[in-house]
CSV table of C-alpha atoms and ligand atoms in Angstrom, one decimal:
chain,number,residue,atom,x,y,z
H,1,UNK,CA,22.9,7.5,-14.3
H,2,UNK,CA,20.5,10.9,-14.7
H,3,UNK,CA,17.2,12.1,-12.9
H,4,UNK,CA,15.9,10.1,-15.4
H,5,UNK,CA,16.2,6.5,-14.6
H,6,UNK,CA,16.5,4.1,-12.0
H,7,UNK,CA,18.4,1.7,-14.3
H,8,UNK,CA,22.3,3.0,-14.0
H,9,UNK,CA,23.5,2.8,-17.5
H,10,UNK,CA,25.7,-0.3,-17.0
H,11,UNK,CA,22.1,-1.8,-16.0
H,12,UNK,CA,20.6,-0.8,-19.0
H,13,UNK,CA,23.3,-2.2,-21.2
H,14,UNK,CA,22.8,-5.3,-19.7
H,15,UNK,CA,19.5,-5.2,-20.1
H,16,UNK,CA,19.0,-4.5,-23.7
H,17,UNK,CA,21.5,-7.1,-24.8
H,18,UNK,CA,18.5,-9.9,-23.8
H,19,UNK,CA,16.5,-7.9,-26.4
H,20,UNK,CA,13.0,-9.4,-25.8
H,21,UNK,CA,10.9,-10.9,-22.6
H,22,UNK,CA,7.2,-11.2,-23.2
H,23,UNK,CA,7.1,-12.0,-19.0
H,24,UNK,CA,9.1,-9.4,-16.7
H,25,UNK,CA,9.3,-10.8,-13.4
H,26,UNK,CA,10.4,-8.1,-10.4
H,27,UNK,CA,11.4,-8.4,-7.0
H,28,UNK,CA,12.8,-5.5,-5.1
H,29,UNK,CA,14.8,-6.1,-2.1
H,30,UNK,CA,16.6,-4.9,0.6
H,31,UNK,CA,18.3,-7.2,3.1
H,32,UNK,CA,16.5,-9.9,2.1
H,33,UNK,CA,19.2,-13.1,1.9
H,34,UNK,CA,17.2,-15.4,4.0
H,35,UNK,CA,14.1,-15.0,2.0
H,36,UNK,CA,14.9,-14.0,-1.3
H,37,UNK,CA,16.1,-17.6,-2.1
H,38,UNK,CA,12.6,-18.8,-2.2
H,39,UNK,CA,11.1,-16.2,-3.5
H,40,UNK,CA,13.2,-15.9,-7.2
H,41,UNK,CA,12.5,-20.3,-7.0
H,42,UNK,CA,9.3,-20.0,-6.7
H,43,UNK,CA,9.0,-16.9,-9.1
H,44,UNK,CA,11.5,-19.6,-11.3
H,45,UNK,CA,9.7,-22.2,-12.1
H,46,UNK,CA,6.9,-20.2,-11.7
H,47,UNK,CA,7.7,-18.4,-15.0
H,48,UNK,CA,8.4,-22.2,-16.8
H,49,UNK,CA,5.0,-24.1,-15.5
H,50,UNK,CA,2.9,-21.1,-16.0
H,51,UNK,CA,3.4,-20.4,-19.4
H,52,UNK,CA,6.1,-22.3,-21.3
H,53,UNK,CA,7.3,-20.9,-24.4
H,54,UNK,CA,7.3,-18.0,-23.3
H,55,UNK,CA,10.7,-16.0,-21.7
H,56,UNK,CA,11.1,-14.6,-19.4
H,57,UNK,CA,13.2,-12.7,-17.5
H,58,UNK,CA,13.2,-12.9,-13.3
H,59,UNK,CA,14.8,-9.3,-12.1
H,60,UNK,CA,16.3,-8.4,-8.3
H,61,UNK,CA,15.7,-5.0,-8.4
H,62,UNK,CA,18.1,-4.1,-4.5
H,63,UNK,CA,18.9,-1.3,-3.0
H,64,UNK,CA,22.1,-2.1,-2.5
H,65,UNK,CA,22.3,-4.9,0.5
H,66,UNK,CA,25.2,-6.0,2.5
H,67,UNK,CA,24.0,-9.2,3.3
H,68,UNK,CA,24.9,-10.6,-0.3
H,69,UNK,CA,20.7,-10.7,-1.4
H,70,UNK,CA,22.2,-9.9,-5.0
H,71,UNK,CA,24.2,-13.1,-5.6
H,72,UNK,CA,21.3,-15.3,-3.7
H,73,UNK,CA,19.4,-15.0,-6.5
H,74,UNK,CA,22.3,-15.3,-8.9
H,75,UNK,CA,22.7,-18.4,-7.5
H,76,UNK,CA,20.0,-20.1,-8.4
H,77,UNK,CA,19.0,-22.0,-11.5
H,78,UNK,CA,17.2,-21.2,-13.9
H,79,UNK,CA,14.4,-23.5,-15.9
H,80,UNK,CA,15.1,-23.2,-19.2
H,81,UNK,CA,13.4,-20.1,-21.1
H,82,UNK,CA,14.0,-17.9,-17.7
H,83,UNK,CA,16.7,-15.6,-17.5
H,84,UNK,CA,17.6,-13.8,-14.3
H,85,UNK,CA,19.3,-9.8,-14.1
H,86,UNK,CA,20.0,-8.4,-10.3
H,87,UNK,CA,21.9,-5.4,-10.2
H,88,UNK,CA,21.4,-2.4,-8.2
H,89,UNK,CA,19.1,0.5,-9.1
H,90,UNK,CA,19.9,4.2,-8.4
H,91,UNK,CA,18.0,7.3,-7.4
H,92,UNK,CA,16.3,7.9,-3.9
H,93,UNK,CA,16.4,4.5,-1.7
H,94,UNK,CA,13.5,2.9,-1.1
H,95,UNK,CA,10.8,0.3,-2.6
H,96,UNK,CA,9.4,2.4,-5.6
H,97,UNK,CA,12.7,3.3,-7.1
H,98,UNK,CA,13.5,-0.6,-6.4
H,99,UNK,CA,9.8,-0.7,-8.8
H,100,UNK,CA,10.6,2.4,-10.8
H,101,UNK,CA,14.0,0.1,-12.6
H,102,UNK,CA,11.3,-2.5,-13.4
H,103,UNK,CA,9.1,-1.0,-15.3
H,104,UNK,CA,12.0,-0.2,-16.9
H,105,UNK,CA,13.4,-3.2,-18.3
H,106,UNK,CA,9.4,-4.5,-18.5
H,107,UNK,CA,9.1,-1.2,-21.0
H,108,UNK,CA,13.0,-2.2,-22.4
H,109,UNK,CA,12.4,-5.8,-23.4
H,110,UNK,CA,8.4,-4.2,-24.7
H,111,UNK,CA,7.3,-7.2,-21.9
H,112,UNK,CA,3.4,-7.7,-22.0
H,113,UNK,CA,3.2,-8.9,-18.5
H,114,UNK,CA,5.4,-8.2,-15.2
H,115,UNK,CA,5.1,-9.4,-12.1
H,116,UNK,CA,6.1,-8.3,-8.9
H,117,UNK,CA,6.5,-10.0,-5.6
H,118,UNK,CA,8.4,-9.1,-1.7
H,119,UNK,CA,10.9,-11.1,-1.5
H,120,UNK,CA,10.2,-11.8,2.5
H,121,UNK,CA,7.2,-13.7,1.2
H,122,UNK,CA,7.7,-17.4,2.9
H,123,UNK,CA,4.1,-18.4,1.8
H,124,UNK,CA,4.9,-17.9,-1.9
H,125,UNK,CA,4.1,-20.7,-4.6
H,126,UNK,CA,4.8,-21.4,-8.5
H,127,UNK,CA,1.6,-20.9,-9.6
H,128,UNK,CA,1.3,-17.3,-8.3
H,129,UNK,CA,2.9,-16.3,-11.5
H,130,UNK,CA,0.0,-17.8,-12.9
H,131,UNK,CA,-2.3,-16.6,-10.9
H,132,UNK,CA,-0.8,-13.0,-11.6
H,133,UNK,CA,0.0,-12.3,-14.4
H,134,UNK,CA,-2.3,-14.6,-16.4
H,135,UNK,CA,-5.9,-12.2,-16.8
H,136,UNK,CA,-2.6,-9.4,-18.1
H,137,UNK,CA,-1.6,-11.6,-21.3
H,138,UNK,CA,-6.1,-12.2,-21.8
H,139,UNK,CA,-6.0,-8.3,-21.1
H,140,UNK,CA,-6.1,-7.3,-18.0
H,141,UNK,CA,-4.3,-4.5,-17.0
H,142,UNK,CA,-3.5,-4.4,-13.3
H,143,UNK,CA,-3.6,-8.0,-11.4
H,144,UNK,CA,-4.2,-7.3,-7.7
H,145,UNK,CA,-3.0,-10.5,-4.6
H,146,UNK,CA,-6.0,-11.7,-2.1
H,147,UNK,CA,-4.8,-13.4,0.5
H,148,UNK,CA,-5.8,-14.4,3.3
H,149,UNK,CA,-4.1,-12.5,6.1
H,150,UNK,CA,-3.8,-12.7,10.2
H,151,UNK,CA,-6.0,-10.0,11.8
H,152,UNK,CA,-2.9,-7.9,12.9
H,153,UNK,CA,-1.5,-8.4,9.2
H,154,UNK,CA,-2.4,-5.1,6.7
H,155,UNK,CA,-3.4,-2.7,9.3
H,156,UNK,CA,-2.8,0.5,7.0
H,157,UNK,CA,-4.2,-1.6,4.4
H,158,UNK,CA,-7.0,-2.5,6.3
H,159,UNK,CA,-7.7,0.5,8.0
H,160,UNK,CA,-7.5,3.2,5.6
H,161,UNK,CA,-6.0,1.8,1.5
H,162,UNK,CA,-8.7,-1.0,1.0
H,163,UNK,CA,-11.5,1.4,2.9
H,164,UNK,CA,-11.0,4.5,1.1
H,165,UNK,CA,-9.9,3.2,-2.5
H,166,UNK,CA,-13.6,1.0,-2.3
H,167,UNK,CA,-15.0,5.0,-1.3
H,168,UNK,CA,-13.2,6.8,-3.8
H,169,UNK,CA,-13.1,5.2,-6.3
H,170,UNK,CA,-16.1,2.5,-5.8
H,171,UNK,CA,-13.4,-0.7,-6.6
H,172,UNK,CA,-13.3,-3.1,-4.6
H,173,UNK,CA,-9.3,-4.1,-3.8
H,174,UNK,CA,-9.3,-5.3,-1.6
H,175,UNK,CA,-5.3,-5.8,-1.1
H,176,UNK,CA,-4.3,-2.5,-3.3
H,177,UNK,CA,-1.2,-1.8,-0.3
H,178,UNK,CA,-0.6,-6.0,-1.0
H,179,UNK,CA,3.4,-5.9,-2.9
H,180,UNK,CA,2.3,-8.8,-5.2
H,181,UNK,CA,0.8,-7.6,-8.5
H,182,UNK,CA,1.4,-8.3,-12.5
H,183,UNK,CA,0.4,-6.2,-14.9
H,184,UNK,CA,0.5,-5.2,-18.4
H,185,UNK,CA,4.1,-3.5,-20.1
H,186,UNK,CA,1.3,-0.6,-20.9
H,187,UNK,CA,0.5,0.6,-17.2
H,188,UNK,CA,4.2,0.5,-16.7
H,189,UNK,CA,4.7,2.9,-18.7
H,190,UNK,CA,2.2,4.3,-17.8
H,191,UNK,CA,4.0,5.0,-14.6
H,192,UNK,CA,6.5,5.9,-16.0
H,193,UNK,CA,5.8,8.6,-17.6
H,194,UNK,CA,3.8,10.0,-13.9
H,195,UNK,CA,6.1,13.0,-12.4
H,196,UNK,CA,6.0,11.0,-8.7
H,197,UNK,CA,9.7,9.3,-8.8
H,198,UNK,CA,10.7,12.2,-6.1
H,199,UNK,CA,8.3,11.9,-4.1
H,200,UNK,CA,7.1,9.1,-1.4
H,201,UNK,CA,6.0,7.4,-4.0
H,202,UNK,CA,10.2,6.5,-4.9
H,203,UNK,CA,9.5,4.5,-1.2
H,204,UNK,CA,7.0,2.8,0.5
H,205,UNK,CA,3.6,4.5,-1.6
H,206,UNK,CA,4.1,3.0,-4.3
H,207,UNK,CA,2.1,-0.1,-3.9
H,208,UNK,CA,-1.3,2.5,-3.2
H,209,UNK,CA,0.8,4.9,-6.2
H,210,UNK,CA,0.0,1.9,-9.1
H,211,UNK,CA,-3.1,0.0,-7.5
H,212,UNK,CA,-4.6,3.6,-7.5
H,213,UNK,CA,-3.2,4.8,-11.1
H,214,UNK,CA,-4.8,0.4,-12.5
H,215,UNK,CA,-8.3,2.3,-10.5
H,216,UNK,CA,-8.7,5.0,-11.5
H,217,UNK,CA,-6.8,5.4,-15.4
H,218,UNK,CA,-7.8,1.8,-16.6
H,219,UNK,CA,-9.9,0.6,-14.8
H,220,UNK,CA,-9.7,-3.1,-16.1
H,221,UNK,CA,-9.3,-4.4,-13.1
H,222,UNK,CA,-8.9,-8.4,-11.3
H,223,UNK,CA,-8.1,-9.5,-8.7
H,224,UNK,CA,-5.8,-12.8,-7.8
H,225,UNK,CA,-6.7,-15.8,-5.0
H,226,UNK,CA,-3.0,-16.4,-3.9
H,227,UNK,CA,-4.2,-18.1,-0.7
H,228,UNK,CA,-2.1,-17.3,2.6
H,229,UNK,CA,0.8,-14.4,2.8
H,230,UNK,CA,3.4,-15.0,5.0
H,231,UNK,CA,6.1,-12.7,5.6
H,232,UNK,CA,8.3,-11.3,7.2
H,233,UNK,CA,5.2,-9.1,8.6
H,234,UNK,CA,6.2,-6.2,12.1
H,235,UNK,CA,4.3,-5.7,15.7
H,236,UNK,CA,2.3,-3.2,14.2
H,237,UNK,CA,2.5,-0.9,17.4
H,238,UNK,CA,6.9,-1.0,16.7
H,239,UNK,CA,7.4,0.0,13.2
H,240,UNK,CA,4.9,1.0,11.0
H,241,UNK,CA,5.6,5.7,11.2
H,242,UNK,CA,7.6,5.7,8.4
H,243,UNK,CA,5.6,3.4,6.1
H,244,UNK,CA,1.7,4.5,7.8
H,245,UNK,CA,3.7,8.1,6.6
H,246,UNK,CA,4.3,7.1,3.1
H,247,UNK,CA,1.4,5.8,1.8
H,248,UNK,CA,-0.8,8.1,3.6
H,249,UNK,CA,0.5,11.0,1.6
H,250,UNK,CA,1.0,9.0,-1.4
H,251,UNK,CA,-3.2,8.0,-1.0
H,252,UNK,CA,-3.6,11.5,0.0
H,253,UNK,CA,-2.5,13.4,-2.4
H,254,UNK,CA,-4.0,11.2,-4.7
H,255,UNK,CA,-7.1,12.6,-3.5
H,256,UNK,CA,-6.2,16.5,-4.6
H,257,UNK,CA,-5.1,14.9,-8.1
H,258,UNK,CA,-8.1,13.1,-9.1
H,259,UNK,CA,-11.2,15.2,-6.5
H,260,UNK,CA,-12.8,14.9,-11.0
H,261,UNK,CA,-13.1,11.1,-9.9
H,262,UNK,CA,-14.2,10.8,-7.2
H,263,UNK,CA,-16.8,13.2,-6.9
H,264,UNK,CA,-18.5,11.1,-9.6
H,265,UNK,CA,-18.5,7.6,-7.7
H,266,UNK,CA,-21.7,6.4,-5.8
H,267,UNK,CA,-20.9,3.2,-3.8
H,268,UNK,CA,-18.6,0.8,-5.0
H,269,UNK,CA,-18.0,-2.5,-6.7
H,270,UNK,CA,-17.1,-6.5,-5.7
H,271,UNK,CA,-13.8,-6.7,-8.5
H,272,UNK,CA,-13.8,-10.6,-9.9
H,273,UNK,CA,-11.9,-13.2,-8.0
H,274,UNK,CA,-9.9,-15.1,-9.9
H,275,UNK,CA,-9.0,-19.0,-8.6
H,276,UNK,CA,-10.9,-18.8,-5.6
H,277,UNK,CA,-12.3,-22.3,-5.7
H,278,UNK,CA,-8.8,-24.5,-6.1
H,279,UNK,CA,-7.2,-22.4,-2.6
H,280,UNK,CA,-8.2,-24.8,0.5
H,281,UNK,CA,-9.3,-22.9,3.9
H,282,UNK,CA,-5.9,-21.4,5.5
H,283,UNK,CA,-4.8,-19.9,8.5
H,284,UNK,CA,-2.2,-17.4,8.1
H,285,UNK,CA,0.6,-17.4,10.6
H,286,UNK,CA,0.0,-15.3,13.9
H,287,UNK,CA,0.7,-12.0,14.0
H,288,UNK,CA,2.4,-10.5,17.1
H,289,UNK,CA,0.4,-6.9,18.8
H,290,UNK,CA,1.6,-4.7,21.3
H,291,UNK,CA,-1.9,-2.8,22.2
H,292,UNK,CA,0.0,-1.3,25.4
H,293,UNK,CA,2.7,0.7,23.1
H,294,UNK,CA,-0.4,1.5,21.0
H,295,UNK,CA,-2.8,3.1,23.3
H,296,UNK,CA,0.6,5.0,24.4
H,297,UNK,CA,0.5,6.4,21.9
H,298,UNK,CA,-2.2,7.2,21.0
H,299,UNK,CA,-2.4,9.6,24.3
H,300,UNK,CA,1.1,11.0,23.7
H,301,UNK,CA,-0.3,11.8,20.4
H,302,UNK,CA,-3.0,13.9,22.4
H,303,UNK,CA,-0.7,15.5,24.0
H,304,UNK,CA,2.0,16.5,21.5
H,305,UNK,CA,-0.1,15.9,18.1
H,306,UNK,CA,-2.9,18.2,19.4
H,307,UNK,CA,-2.6,21.4,18.1
H,308,UNK,CA,-2.3,19.6,15.0
H,309,UNK,CA,-5.7,17.6,15.3
H,310,UNK,CA,-7.2,20.8,16.6
H,311,UNK,CA,-6.5,22.7,13.2
H,312,UNK,CA,-8.7,19.6,11.1
H,313,UNK,CA,-11.4,18.4,13.3
H,314,UNK,CA,-14.6,20.4,14.8
H,315,UNK,CA,-15.5,20.7,18.2
H,316,UNK,CA,-18.0,17.2,18.3
H,317,UNK,CA,-15.2,15.2,16.9
H,318,UNK,CA,-13.0,16.5,19.4
H,319,UNK,CA,-14.2,16.4,22.5
H,320,UNK,CA,-15.1,12.0,21.7
H,321,UNK,CA,-11.7,12.1,21.5
H,322,UNK,CA,-11.0,14.0,24.8
H,323,UNK,CA,-12.9,11.4,26.5
H,324,UNK,CA,-11.9,8.6,24.9
H,325,UNK,CA,-8.4,8.4,25.7
H,326,UNK,CA,-9.3,10.0,29.4
H,327,UNK,CA,-10.8,6.7,29.6
H,328,UNK,CA,-9.6,3.6,30.8
H,329,UNK,CA,-9.2,1.8,27.5
H,330,UNK,CA,-8.7,4.4,25.5
H,331,UNK,CA,-9.3,3.7,21.3
H,332,UNK,CA,-11.0,4.5,18.3
H,333,UNK,CA,-14.2,3.3,17.3
H,334,UNK,CA,-15.3,3.1,13.3
H,335,UNK,CA,-17.2,6.2,13.4
H,336,UNK,CA,-15.4,8.3,14.9
H,337,UNK,CA,-11.9,7.0,12.2
H,338,UNK,CA,-13.7,7.9,9.7
H,339,UNK,CA,-14.6,11.5,10.2
H,340,UNK,CA,-10.9,12.0,10.9
H,341,UNK,CA,-9.8,10.6,7.6
H,342,UNK,CA,-12.2,11.9,5.9
H,343,UNK,CA,-11.6,15.4,7.8
H,344,UNK,CA,-7.6,15.1,7.5
H,345,UNK,CA,-7.5,14.5,3.2
H,346,UNK,CA,-10.2,17.6,3.6
H,347,UNK,CA,-7.4,19.3,5.3
H,348,UNK,CA,-4.4,17.4,2.9
H,349,UNK,CA,-5.9,19.1,0.5
H,350,UNK,CA,-6.7,22.4,1.0
H,351,UNK,CA,-3.6,23.0,2.3
H,352,UNK,CA,-4.3,25.5,5.6
H,353,UNK,CA,-1.9,22.8,7.9
H,354,UNK,CA,1.4,22.0,7.0
H,355,UNK,CA,1.7,18.3,5.0
H,356,UNK,CA,4.2,16.7,7.0
H,357,UNK,CA,2.6,17.7,10.1
H,358,UNK,CA,-1.2,16.2,9.4
H,359,UNK,CA,-0.2,12.6,8.4
H,360,UNK,CA,2.8,12.5,10.8
H,361,UNK,CA,-0.5,13.7,13.7
H,362,UNK,CA,-2.6,11.0,11.9
H,363,UNK,CA,-0.4,8.2,12.9
H,364,UNK,CA,-1.5,7.9,16.4
H,365,UNK,CA,-5.1,9.0,15.6
H,366,UNK,CA,-4.0,5.2,14.1
H,367,UNK,CA,-2.5,3.3,16.7
H,368,UNK,CA,-6.3,4.1,18.9
H,369,UNK,CA,-7.9,2.8,16.3
H,370,UNK,CA,-5.6,-0.7,15.9
H,371,UNK,CA,-5.6,-0.9,19.3
H,372,UNK,CA,-10.0,-0.5,19.2
H,373,UNK,CA,-10.1,-3.0,16.6
H,374,UNK,CA,-8.2,-5.6,18.2
H,375,UNK,CA,-10.1,-5.9,20.9
H,376,UNK,CA,-12.5,-5.3,18.8
H,377,UNK,CA,-11.3,-8.9,17.4
H,378,UNK,CA,-9.6,-10.1,20.3
H,379,UNK,CA,-11.9,-13.5,19.9
H,380,UNK,CA,-12.4,-13.6,16.3
H,381,UNK,CA,-10.3,-15.9,14.2
H,382,UNK,CA,-9.2,-13.8,11.6
H,383,UNK,CA,-11.9,-14.7,8.8
H,384,UNK,CA,-14.1,-13.6,11.6
H,385,UNK,CA,-12.5,-10.2,11.7
H,386,UNK,CA,-12.7,-9.6,8.2
H,387,UNK,CA,-16.2,-8.9,9.3
H,388,UNK,CA,-15.8,-5.5,10.8
H,389,UNK,CA,-13.3,-4.0,8.2
H,390,UNK,CA,-15.7,-4.9,6.5
H,391,UNK,CA,-18.1,-3.3,8.3
H,392,UNK,CA,-15.9,0.1,9.4
H,393,UNK,CA,-15.8,0.0,5.0
H,394,UNK,CA,-18.7,0.8,4.1
H,395,UNK,CA,-19.1,3.3,7.1
H,396,UNK,CA,-16.3,5.2,5.0
H,397,UNK,CA,-18.8,4.2,1.7
H,398,UNK,CA,-22.2,5.9,3.7
H,399,UNK,CA,-20.1,8.6,4.3
H,400,UNK,CA,-18.9,10.0,1.9
H,401,UNK,CA,-21.6,11.7,1.3
H,402,UNK,CA,-20.6,13.8,3.9
H,403,UNK,CA,-17.7,14.1,3.2
H,404,UNK,CA,-17.7,15.2,-0.3
H,405,UNK,CA,-20.4,18.5,1.6
H,406,UNK,CA,-17.6,19.5,3.6
H,407,UNK,CA,-15.2,19.4,0.7
H,408,UNK,CA,-17.6,22.0,-1.2
H,409,UNK,CA,-18.5,24.1,1.1
H,410,UNK,CA,-15.2,23.6,3.3
H,411,UNK,CA,-16.5,23.7,6.5
H,412,UNK,CA,-13.6,22.8,8.7
H,413,UNK,CA,-11.9,25.3,11.1
H,414,UNK,CA,-8.8,24.4,8.5
H,415,UNK,CA,-10.7,25.9,5.4
H,416,UNK,CA,-10.1,29.3,7.6
H,417,UNK,CA,-6.8,28.9,8.3
H,418,UNK,CA,-3.7,30.9,5.7
H,419,UNK,CA,-2.0,29.9,2.9
H,420,UNK,CA,-1.8,25.9,2.6
H,421,UNK,CA,1.6,24.6,4.2
H,422,UNK,CA,3.1,28.0,5.6
H,423,UNK,CA,2.3,27.1,8.6
H,424,UNK,CA,4.5,23.8,9.9
H,425,UNK,CA,2.7,23.6,13.1
H,426,UNK,CA,5.4,19.7,13.7
H,427,UNK,CA,3.8,18.0,16.0
H,428,UNK,CA,6.2,18.5,19.7
V,501,GTP,N1,15.0,-2.1,-3.5
V,501,GTP,C1,14.3,-1.7,-2.2
V,501,GTP,N2,13.8,-2.6,-1.2
V,501,GTP,C2,13.2,-2.4,-0.5
V,501,GTP,C3,13.5,-1.3,0.9
V,501,GTP,N3,12.3,-1.3,1.0
V,501,GTP,C4,11.8,-1.9,1.4
V,501,GTP,N4,12.1,-3.0,0.0
V,501,GTP,C5,11.2,-4.1,-0.2
V,501,GTP,O1,10.0,-3.8,-0.3
V,501,GTP,C6,9.2,-5.0,-0.5
V,501,GTP,C7,8.2,-4.7,0.9
V,501,GTP,O2,9.2,-4.8,2.3
V,501,GTP,P1,8.3,-5.0,3.6
V,501,GTP,O3,9.5,-4.4,4.7
V,501,GTP,O4,7.5,-6.2,3.6
V,501,GTP,O5,6.9,-4.6,3.8
V,501,GTP,P2,6.0,-4.4,3.7
V,501,GTP,O6,5.6,-6.3,3.9
V,501,GTP,O7,4.7,-4.0,2.5
V,501,GTP,O8,5.2,-4.1,5.1
V,501,GTP,P3,4.9,-5.2,6.8
V,501,GTP,O9,3.9,-5.7,6.6
V,501,GTP,O10,5.6,-3.8,7.2
V,501,GTP,O11,5.6,-5.9,6.6
V,501,GTP,C8,10.4,-6.4,0.7
V,501,GTP,O12,10.9,-6.8,-1.3
V,501,GTP,C9,11.2,-5.4,0.1
V,501,GTP,O13,13.3,-6.1,0.5
V,501,GTP,C10,14.3,-0.7,-0.5
V,501,GTP,O14,15.0,0.7,0.3
V,501,GTP,N5,14.6,-0.7,-1.3
V,502,MG,MG1,6.2,-7.5,3.5
């Protein structure tokens, strides 16, 4: 086991014995024994029915589950043409390391296509495999999922990942961190070549890393309609903290790296959605939301992270925030949220404030934005709430020229700070 690989040697030997595959289906997991059986069964059936005659390998890349997850996958009966392999990946624990191992197997088996699907899915059907892999066999490099999700699900997607991907890189990929993707062997090779595997990409940063890399470096991207996504969704008011920090650090880090790319992008274009016609209307399963907790986190942020807000934001944004924190129903309106995200992204790259502290300080503001969104969407169906997400992302596009100007002239107070990352000013 060495730093340059997430495949333990013994696993690499088992992979080599498989020789060649046309398609690899990878499932990252960590204690998912209650749901992974259905996912593995759907994946295996999908490989056999959508791609008869092709050789498929079903992989479970597991993070040392203690609930028998790997055994559940290995117990699946497999259709002809499908083999399975379950193993514990090496490296930093996290979803990204699990996917890194899957990329390595894809390359080792010289597969044309790879599909990854989350192990907590309860809405996966065999046809998802055809939908996610089919376009790769036609020459696309990356297939993003396109599903209907409950209005309180996917809050990181809706408030940051989708609007920034769209406004900065110009492609309207609606689910950039959906978790269920199809991609080419060539793109897997490209992912592996990046020196990111000791960063948050090894954890929950991996999805936005995959999508952004595909959008920026390939552009051969399409979306696959999948219907509803039902998974073990978490209340956005409860346990999204670490995931938020890992996703945002990765996203912001790529903004720093790809400055030359996004500065040359104006507007955005839609990305084709394949297979929407044969998916009927679906109603996603309810996701609970604890608005009070979100509001408390937003208010508490003023006390604990306020000094960082002050270092990053201008006077106008700060006094607007103070008024909101003090109001009856605290929450962040979309236009202020957009200014804040751009302000934090710029500060992150320009480096007057410690990066970990910045991302930590953005989290309560994000909570304030979700609280306001929940209020705005209170009487809306999930489909209707989609219009709010759309309107917010258009705001990101409209304010992008302002962001570019601010970036270039460095007017923010953060620019007056000291050397990059020197000042460690954590939220208290
Ligand atoms: N191997 C491995 N897999 C992980 C780890 N953490 C998460 N995963 C897997 O990554 C996938 C996505 O994780 P989830 O916790 O469902 O995250 P999510 O659906 O993106 O986010 P939520 O909206 O918060 O549910 C699942 O298949 C998990 O089993 C880990 O530490 N190791
Ligand atoms: Mg999930």
